[in-house]
Every structure is written in structure tokens, then in C-alpha cells.
PDB file of C-alpha atoms and ligand atoms in Angstrom:
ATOM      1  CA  UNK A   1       0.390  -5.444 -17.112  1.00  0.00           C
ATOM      2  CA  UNK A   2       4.099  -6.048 -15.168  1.00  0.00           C
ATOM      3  CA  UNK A   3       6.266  -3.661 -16.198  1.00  0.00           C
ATOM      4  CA  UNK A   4      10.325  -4.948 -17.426  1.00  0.00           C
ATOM      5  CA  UNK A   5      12.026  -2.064 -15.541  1.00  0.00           C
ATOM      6  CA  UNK A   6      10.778   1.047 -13.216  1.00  0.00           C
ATOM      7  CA  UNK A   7      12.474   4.062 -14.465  1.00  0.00           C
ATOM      8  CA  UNK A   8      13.725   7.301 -12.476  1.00  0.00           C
ATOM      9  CA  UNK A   9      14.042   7.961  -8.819  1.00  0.00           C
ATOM     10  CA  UNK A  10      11.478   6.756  -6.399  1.00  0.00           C
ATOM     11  CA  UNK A  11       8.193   7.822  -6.086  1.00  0.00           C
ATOM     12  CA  UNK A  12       7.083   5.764  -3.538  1.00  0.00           C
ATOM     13  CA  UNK A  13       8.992   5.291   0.233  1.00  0.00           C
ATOM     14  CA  UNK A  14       8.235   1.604   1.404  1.00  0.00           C
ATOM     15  CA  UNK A  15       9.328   1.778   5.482  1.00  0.00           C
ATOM     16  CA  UNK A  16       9.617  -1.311   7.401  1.00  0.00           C
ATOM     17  CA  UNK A  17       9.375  -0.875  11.123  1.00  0.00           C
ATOM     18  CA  UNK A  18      11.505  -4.225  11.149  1.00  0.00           C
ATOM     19  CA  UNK A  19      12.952  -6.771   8.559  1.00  0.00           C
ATOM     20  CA  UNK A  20      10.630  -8.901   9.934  1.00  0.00           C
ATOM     21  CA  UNK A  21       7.853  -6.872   8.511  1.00  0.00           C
ATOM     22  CA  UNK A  22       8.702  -8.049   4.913  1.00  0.00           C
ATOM     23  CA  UNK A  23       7.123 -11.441   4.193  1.00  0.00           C
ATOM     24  CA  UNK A  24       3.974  -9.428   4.565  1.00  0.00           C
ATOM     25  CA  UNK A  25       4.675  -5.784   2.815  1.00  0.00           C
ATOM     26  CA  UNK A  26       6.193  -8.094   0.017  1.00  0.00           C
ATOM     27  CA  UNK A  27       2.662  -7.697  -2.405  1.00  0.00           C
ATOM     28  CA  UNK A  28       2.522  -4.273  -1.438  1.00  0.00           C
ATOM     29  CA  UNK A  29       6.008  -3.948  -3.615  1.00  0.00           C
ATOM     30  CA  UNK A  30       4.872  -6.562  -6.410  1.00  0.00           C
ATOM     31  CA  UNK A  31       2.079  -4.348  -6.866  1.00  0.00           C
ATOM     32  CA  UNK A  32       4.132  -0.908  -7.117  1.00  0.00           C
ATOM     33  CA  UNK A  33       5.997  -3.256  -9.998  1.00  0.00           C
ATOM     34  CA  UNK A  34       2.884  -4.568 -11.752  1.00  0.00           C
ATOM     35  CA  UNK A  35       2.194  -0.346 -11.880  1.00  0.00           C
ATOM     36  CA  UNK A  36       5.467   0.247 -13.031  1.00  0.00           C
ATOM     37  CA  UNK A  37       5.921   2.915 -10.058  1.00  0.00           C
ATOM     38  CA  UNK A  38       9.580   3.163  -8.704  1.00  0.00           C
ATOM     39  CA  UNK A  39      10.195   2.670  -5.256  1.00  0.00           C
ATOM     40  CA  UNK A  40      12.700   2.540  -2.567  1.00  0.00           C
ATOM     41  CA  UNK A  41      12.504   0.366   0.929  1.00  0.00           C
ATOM     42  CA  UNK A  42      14.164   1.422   4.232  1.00  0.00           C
ATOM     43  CA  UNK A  43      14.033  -0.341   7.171  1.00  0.00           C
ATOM     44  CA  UNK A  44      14.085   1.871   9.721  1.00  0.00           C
ATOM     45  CA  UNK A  45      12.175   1.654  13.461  1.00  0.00           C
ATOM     46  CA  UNK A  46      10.185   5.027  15.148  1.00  0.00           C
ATOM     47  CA  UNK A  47      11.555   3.394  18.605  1.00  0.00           C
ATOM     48  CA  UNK A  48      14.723   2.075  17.594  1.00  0.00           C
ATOM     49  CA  UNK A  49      15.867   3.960  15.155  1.00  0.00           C
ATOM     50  CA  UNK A  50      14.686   7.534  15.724  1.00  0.00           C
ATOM     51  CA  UNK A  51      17.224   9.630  14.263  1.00  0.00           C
ATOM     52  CA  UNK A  52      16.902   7.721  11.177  1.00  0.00           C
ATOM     53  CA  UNK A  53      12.928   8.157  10.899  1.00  0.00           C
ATOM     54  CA  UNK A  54      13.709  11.945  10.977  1.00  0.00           C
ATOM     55  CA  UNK A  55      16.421  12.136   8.226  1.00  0.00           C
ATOM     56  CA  UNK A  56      14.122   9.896   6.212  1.00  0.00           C
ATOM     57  CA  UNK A  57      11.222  12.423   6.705  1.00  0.00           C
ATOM     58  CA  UNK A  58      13.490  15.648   5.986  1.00  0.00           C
ATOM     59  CA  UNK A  59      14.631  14.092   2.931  1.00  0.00           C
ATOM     60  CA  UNK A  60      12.064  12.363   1.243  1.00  0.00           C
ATOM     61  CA  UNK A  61      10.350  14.919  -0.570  1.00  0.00           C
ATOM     62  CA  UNK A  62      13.386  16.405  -1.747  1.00  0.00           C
ATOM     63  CA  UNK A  63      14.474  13.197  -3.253  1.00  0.00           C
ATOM     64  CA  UNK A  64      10.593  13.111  -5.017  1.00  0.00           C
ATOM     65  CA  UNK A  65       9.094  10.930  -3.204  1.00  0.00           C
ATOM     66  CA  UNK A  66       5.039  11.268  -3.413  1.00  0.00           C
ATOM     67  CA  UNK A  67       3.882   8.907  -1.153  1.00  0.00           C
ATOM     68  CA  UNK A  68       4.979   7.249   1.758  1.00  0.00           C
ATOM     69  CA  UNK A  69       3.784   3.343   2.890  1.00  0.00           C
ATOM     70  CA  UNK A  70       4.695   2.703   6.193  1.00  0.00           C
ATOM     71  CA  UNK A  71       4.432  -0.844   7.197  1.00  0.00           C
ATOM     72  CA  UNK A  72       4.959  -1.751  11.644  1.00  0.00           C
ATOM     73  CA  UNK A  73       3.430  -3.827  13.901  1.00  0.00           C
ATOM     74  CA  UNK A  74       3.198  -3.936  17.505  1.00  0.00           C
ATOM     75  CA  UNK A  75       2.689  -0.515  19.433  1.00  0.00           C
ATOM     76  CA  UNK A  76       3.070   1.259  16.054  1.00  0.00           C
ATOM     77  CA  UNK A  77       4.238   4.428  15.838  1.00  0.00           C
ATOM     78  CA  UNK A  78       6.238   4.704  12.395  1.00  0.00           C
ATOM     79  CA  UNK A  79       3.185   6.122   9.933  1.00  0.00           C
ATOM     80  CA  UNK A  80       2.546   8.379  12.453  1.00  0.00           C
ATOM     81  CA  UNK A  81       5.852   9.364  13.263  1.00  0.00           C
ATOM     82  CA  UNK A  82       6.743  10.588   9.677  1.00  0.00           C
ATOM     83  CA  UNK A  83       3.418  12.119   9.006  1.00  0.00           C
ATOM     84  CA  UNK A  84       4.532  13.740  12.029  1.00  0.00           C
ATOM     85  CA  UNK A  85       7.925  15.256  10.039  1.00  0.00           C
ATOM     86  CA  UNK A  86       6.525  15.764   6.383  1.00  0.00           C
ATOM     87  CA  UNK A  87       3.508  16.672   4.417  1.00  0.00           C
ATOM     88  CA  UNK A  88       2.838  14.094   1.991  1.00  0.00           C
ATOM     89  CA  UNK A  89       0.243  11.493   2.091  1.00  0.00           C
ATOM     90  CA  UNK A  90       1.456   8.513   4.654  1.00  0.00           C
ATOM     91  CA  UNK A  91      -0.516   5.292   4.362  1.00  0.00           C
ATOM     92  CA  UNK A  92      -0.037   3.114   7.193  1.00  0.00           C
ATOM     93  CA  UNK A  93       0.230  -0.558   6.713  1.00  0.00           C
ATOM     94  CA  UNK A  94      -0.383  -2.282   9.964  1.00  0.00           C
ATOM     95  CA  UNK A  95       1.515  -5.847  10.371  1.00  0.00           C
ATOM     96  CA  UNK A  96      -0.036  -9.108  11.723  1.00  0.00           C
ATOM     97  CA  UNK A  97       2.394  -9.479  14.256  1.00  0.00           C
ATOM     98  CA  UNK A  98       2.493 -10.327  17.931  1.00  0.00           C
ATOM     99  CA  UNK A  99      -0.311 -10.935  20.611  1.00  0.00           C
ATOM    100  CA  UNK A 100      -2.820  -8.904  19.433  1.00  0.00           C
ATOM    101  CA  UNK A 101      -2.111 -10.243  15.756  1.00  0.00           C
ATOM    102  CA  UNK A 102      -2.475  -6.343  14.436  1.00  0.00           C
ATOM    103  CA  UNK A 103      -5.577  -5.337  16.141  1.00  0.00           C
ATOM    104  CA  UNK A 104      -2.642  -2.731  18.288  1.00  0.00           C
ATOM    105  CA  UNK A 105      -0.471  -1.623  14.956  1.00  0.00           C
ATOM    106  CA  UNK A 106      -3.974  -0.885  13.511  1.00  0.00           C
ATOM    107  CA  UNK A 107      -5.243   0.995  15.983  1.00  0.00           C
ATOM    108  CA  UNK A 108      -2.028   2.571  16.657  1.00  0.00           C
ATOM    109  CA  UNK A 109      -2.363   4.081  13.379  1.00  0.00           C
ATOM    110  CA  UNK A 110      -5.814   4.618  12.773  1.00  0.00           C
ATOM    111  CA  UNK A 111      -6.217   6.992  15.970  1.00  0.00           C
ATOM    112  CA  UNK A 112      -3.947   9.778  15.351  1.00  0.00           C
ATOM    113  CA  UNK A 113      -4.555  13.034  16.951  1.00  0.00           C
ATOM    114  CA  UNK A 114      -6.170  15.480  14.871  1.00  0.00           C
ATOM    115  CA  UNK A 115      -3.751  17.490  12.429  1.00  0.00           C
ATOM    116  CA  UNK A 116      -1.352  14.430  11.514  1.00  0.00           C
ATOM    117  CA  UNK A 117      -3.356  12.144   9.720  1.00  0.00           C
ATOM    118  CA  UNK A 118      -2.380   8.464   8.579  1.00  0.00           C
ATOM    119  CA  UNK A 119      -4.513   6.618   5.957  1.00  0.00           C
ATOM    120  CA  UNK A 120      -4.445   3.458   7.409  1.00  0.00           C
ATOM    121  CA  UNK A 121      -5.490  -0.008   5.583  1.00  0.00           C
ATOM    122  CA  UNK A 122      -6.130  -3.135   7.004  1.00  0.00           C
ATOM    123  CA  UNK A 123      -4.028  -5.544   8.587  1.00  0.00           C
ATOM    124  CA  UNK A 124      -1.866  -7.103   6.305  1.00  0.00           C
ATOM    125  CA  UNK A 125      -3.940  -5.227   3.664  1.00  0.00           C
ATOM    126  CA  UNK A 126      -0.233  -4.625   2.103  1.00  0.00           C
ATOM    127  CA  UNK A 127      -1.847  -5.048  -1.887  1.00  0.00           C
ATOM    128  CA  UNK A 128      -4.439  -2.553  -0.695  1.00  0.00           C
ATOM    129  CA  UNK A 129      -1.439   0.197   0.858  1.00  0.00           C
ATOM    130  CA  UNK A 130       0.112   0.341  -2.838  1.00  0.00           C
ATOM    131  CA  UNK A 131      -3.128   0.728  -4.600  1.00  0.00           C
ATOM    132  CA  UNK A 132      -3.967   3.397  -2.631  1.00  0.00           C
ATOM    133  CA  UNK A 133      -0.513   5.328  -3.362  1.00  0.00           C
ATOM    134  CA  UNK A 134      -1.481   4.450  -6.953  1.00  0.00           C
ATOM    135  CA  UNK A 135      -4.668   6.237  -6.857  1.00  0.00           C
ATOM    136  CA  UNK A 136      -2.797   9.247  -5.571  1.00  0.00           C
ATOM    137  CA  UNK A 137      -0.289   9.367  -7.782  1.00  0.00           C
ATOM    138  CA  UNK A 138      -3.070   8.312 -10.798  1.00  0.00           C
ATOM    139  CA  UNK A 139      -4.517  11.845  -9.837  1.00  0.00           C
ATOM    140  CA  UNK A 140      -1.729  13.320 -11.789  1.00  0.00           C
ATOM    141  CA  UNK A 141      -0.626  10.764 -14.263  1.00  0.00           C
ATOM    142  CA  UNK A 142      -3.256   9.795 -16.953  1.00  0.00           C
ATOM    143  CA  UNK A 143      -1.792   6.795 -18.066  1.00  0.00           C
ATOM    144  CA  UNK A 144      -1.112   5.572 -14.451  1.00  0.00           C
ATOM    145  CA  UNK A 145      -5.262   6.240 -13.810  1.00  0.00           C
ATOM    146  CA  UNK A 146      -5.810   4.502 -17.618  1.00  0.00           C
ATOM    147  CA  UNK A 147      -4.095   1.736 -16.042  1.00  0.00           C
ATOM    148  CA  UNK A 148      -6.245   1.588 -12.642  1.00  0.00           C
ATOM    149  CA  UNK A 149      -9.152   1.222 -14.848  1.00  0.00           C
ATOM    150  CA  UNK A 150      -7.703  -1.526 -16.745  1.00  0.00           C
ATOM    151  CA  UNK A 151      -6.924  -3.065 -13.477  1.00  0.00           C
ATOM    152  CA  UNK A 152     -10.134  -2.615 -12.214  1.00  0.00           C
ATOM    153  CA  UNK A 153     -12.243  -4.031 -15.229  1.00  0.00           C
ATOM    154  CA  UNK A 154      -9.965  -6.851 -14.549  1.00  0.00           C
ATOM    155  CA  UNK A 155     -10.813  -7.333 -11.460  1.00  0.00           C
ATOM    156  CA  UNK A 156     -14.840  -7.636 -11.808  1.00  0.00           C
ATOM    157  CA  UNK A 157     -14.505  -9.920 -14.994  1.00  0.00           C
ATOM    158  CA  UNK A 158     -12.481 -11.962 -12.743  1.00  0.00           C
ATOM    159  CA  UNK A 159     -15.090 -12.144  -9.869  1.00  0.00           C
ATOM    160  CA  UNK A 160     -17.968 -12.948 -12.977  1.00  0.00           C
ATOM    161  CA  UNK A 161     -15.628 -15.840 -14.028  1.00  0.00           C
ATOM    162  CA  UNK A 162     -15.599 -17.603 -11.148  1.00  0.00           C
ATOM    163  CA  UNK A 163     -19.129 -16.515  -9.765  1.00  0.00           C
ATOM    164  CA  UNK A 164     -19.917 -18.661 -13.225  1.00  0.00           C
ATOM    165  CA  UNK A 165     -17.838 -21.416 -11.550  1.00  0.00           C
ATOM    166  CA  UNK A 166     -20.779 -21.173  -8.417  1.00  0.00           C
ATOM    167  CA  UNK A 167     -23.315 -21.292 -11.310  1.00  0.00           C
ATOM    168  CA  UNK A 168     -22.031 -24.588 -12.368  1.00  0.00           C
ATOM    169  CA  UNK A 169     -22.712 -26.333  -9.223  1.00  0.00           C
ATOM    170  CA  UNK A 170     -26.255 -26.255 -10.532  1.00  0.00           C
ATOM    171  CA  UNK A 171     -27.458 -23.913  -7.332  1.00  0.00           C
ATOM    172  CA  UNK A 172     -30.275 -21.782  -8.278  1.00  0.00           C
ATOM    173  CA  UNK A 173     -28.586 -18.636 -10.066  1.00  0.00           C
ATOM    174  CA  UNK A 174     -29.740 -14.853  -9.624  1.00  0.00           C
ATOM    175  CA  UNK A 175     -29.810 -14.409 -13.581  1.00  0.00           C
ATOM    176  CA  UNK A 176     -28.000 -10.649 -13.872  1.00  0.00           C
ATOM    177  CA  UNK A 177     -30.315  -7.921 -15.371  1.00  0.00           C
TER     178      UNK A 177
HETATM  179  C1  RP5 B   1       7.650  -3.483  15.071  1.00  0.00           C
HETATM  180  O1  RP5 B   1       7.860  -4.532  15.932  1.00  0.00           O
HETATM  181  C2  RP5 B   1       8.088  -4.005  13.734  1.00  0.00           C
HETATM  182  O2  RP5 B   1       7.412  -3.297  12.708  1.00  0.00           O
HETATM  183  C3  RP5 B   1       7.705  -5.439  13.765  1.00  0.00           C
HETATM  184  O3  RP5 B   1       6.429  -5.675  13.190  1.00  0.00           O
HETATM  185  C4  RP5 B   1       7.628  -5.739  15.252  1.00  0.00           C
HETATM  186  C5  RP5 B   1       8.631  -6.771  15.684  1.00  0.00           C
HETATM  187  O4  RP5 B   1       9.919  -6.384  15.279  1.00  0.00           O
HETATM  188  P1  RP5 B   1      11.166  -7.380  15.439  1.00  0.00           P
HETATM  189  O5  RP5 B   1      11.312  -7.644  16.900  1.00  0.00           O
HETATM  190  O6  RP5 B   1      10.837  -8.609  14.632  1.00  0.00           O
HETATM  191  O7  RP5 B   1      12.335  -6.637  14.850  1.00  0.00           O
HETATM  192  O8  RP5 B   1       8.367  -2.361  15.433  1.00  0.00           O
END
């Protein structure tokens, strides 16, 4: 399904609380590829970089961006920071980092106050960010949802396949109806 090129201006906004963050939002952007959606990364910090988490925020819709992954670990405040500043749809991608190994970032982001919500995945769940901001953008593109379908059929033929692989062991099998 990977796509040669992704045409026209982004459509998705990939922030990074931290370089460091990008081993692990990496599949998150091989997916937005695989979809063929555009996308722009900024690495920009809610507590370092303030000013810059604001003119990101102002901008982004104007520049036609949909969707907005933001990807920070530690005390996390970047998803909800720019859900803060715009409405579109922030998913927040917490990051495996530090003492608490996430288990912070995530809650960080999955307890925001009501009226500025975050859709928060799991930690590290970076594949699962993007394929949520392909489902929203799918609502409104019928080849992009055509293509989450394809992906999805995929997926459970690929979970038979090697459930076969079990079968071969010669354990007794739950024969499918
Ligand atoms: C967070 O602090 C970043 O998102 C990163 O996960 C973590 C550590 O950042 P660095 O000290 O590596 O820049 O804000």
C-alpha cells in the first residue's frame, strides 16, 4: 500500500516535545506514509519552548492542517497545551521515557480538564496515534476510508495466518464456525 510521494501541504502536525522523542514517534510517521497522508514534524517543547507551541497552534489550521499528533513524555503538557490554542482534534502520544516509563506523560494527557480534550493512545502506541488521525481524516475522504478497510482485512488475515502457525504445533484447535 506505501505510497511513492505525499502530495500537497500537510494535513497532519507531528509535535515532538523533544528530539529525543523520535526513535519512538518514528512508526507513527511510516504509517502517515504507508496512507499516503502529508505531514509536517516540529519539535517544539510546552515548557521550553512556549512561544513556539502558540505560533504553532495559531497557525496550523490556516496552513490546513486536520489533525494534530502530539508526541511528550515526562510531566506532559504539549497535547494539552495546543488543544488548549486550537480546535482541531489533538491526539496525544505519550513517550516511554523517564522514571515512570510513561505511566506520567499518559496520565498527563489523559486527565484534561473538561472542555479541552486530548485523545490520548497508549504509551508508545505511536502506529496507533496515526491511525487514529487516519480515521478522522477517512471521515471525509472515501478512498482514504477504502484504504482503512483494505488495511484492516489485512490485518485479520494476518492474525488467521499465523493463528494457523499455533494450529501446526498439533495443540487441540477451536475449529472456526
Ligand atoms: C519531554 O521531556 C520530551 O517530550 C521528552 O520525552 C522528555 C525528555 O526530553 P529531553 O530532556 O530528552 O530533551 O518534554
Amino acid at each position: 500500500m506505501a505510497e511513492d510521494a505525499m502530495k500537497g501541504p500537510a494535513e497532519v502536525g507531528v509535535l515532538l516535545g523533544s528530539a529525543s522523542d523520535l526513535d519512538r514517534v518514528s512508526p507513527a510517521l511510516e504509517t502517515l506514509q504507508e496512507f499516503g497522508i502529508p505531514y509536517e514534524v516540529a519539535v517544539i517543547s510546552a515548557h521550553r519552548t512556549p512561544e513556539l507551541v502558540s505560533r504553532y497552534a495559531s497557525s496550523a489550521r490556516g496552513r490546513g492542517i486536520k489533525v494534530i499528533i502530539a508526541a511528550a513524555g515526562l510531566s506532559a503538557a504539549l497535547p494539552g497545551a495546543v488543544a488548549a490554542l486550537v480546535d482541531l482534534p489533538v491526539i496525544g502520544l505519550p513517550v516511554g521515557a523517564g522514571a515512570l516509563k510513561g505511566v506520567d506523560a499518559l496520565l498527563s494527557m489523559a486527565q484534561m480538564p473538561p472542555g479541552v480534550p486530548v485523545a490520548t493512545v497508549g504509551i508508545d502506541a505511536a502506529k496507533n496515534a496515526s491511525l487514529l488521525a487516519v480515521r478522522i481524516l477517512g471521515v471525509y475522504d472515501q478512498s482514504l476510508s477504502e484504504k482503512l478497510t483494505r488495511y484492516r482485512e489485512s490485518q485479520a488475515e494476518e492474525t488467521l495466518r499465523k493463528g494457523d502457525l499455533v494450529g501446526a504445533k498439533g495443540l487441540p484447535q477451536w475449529q472456526r464456525v
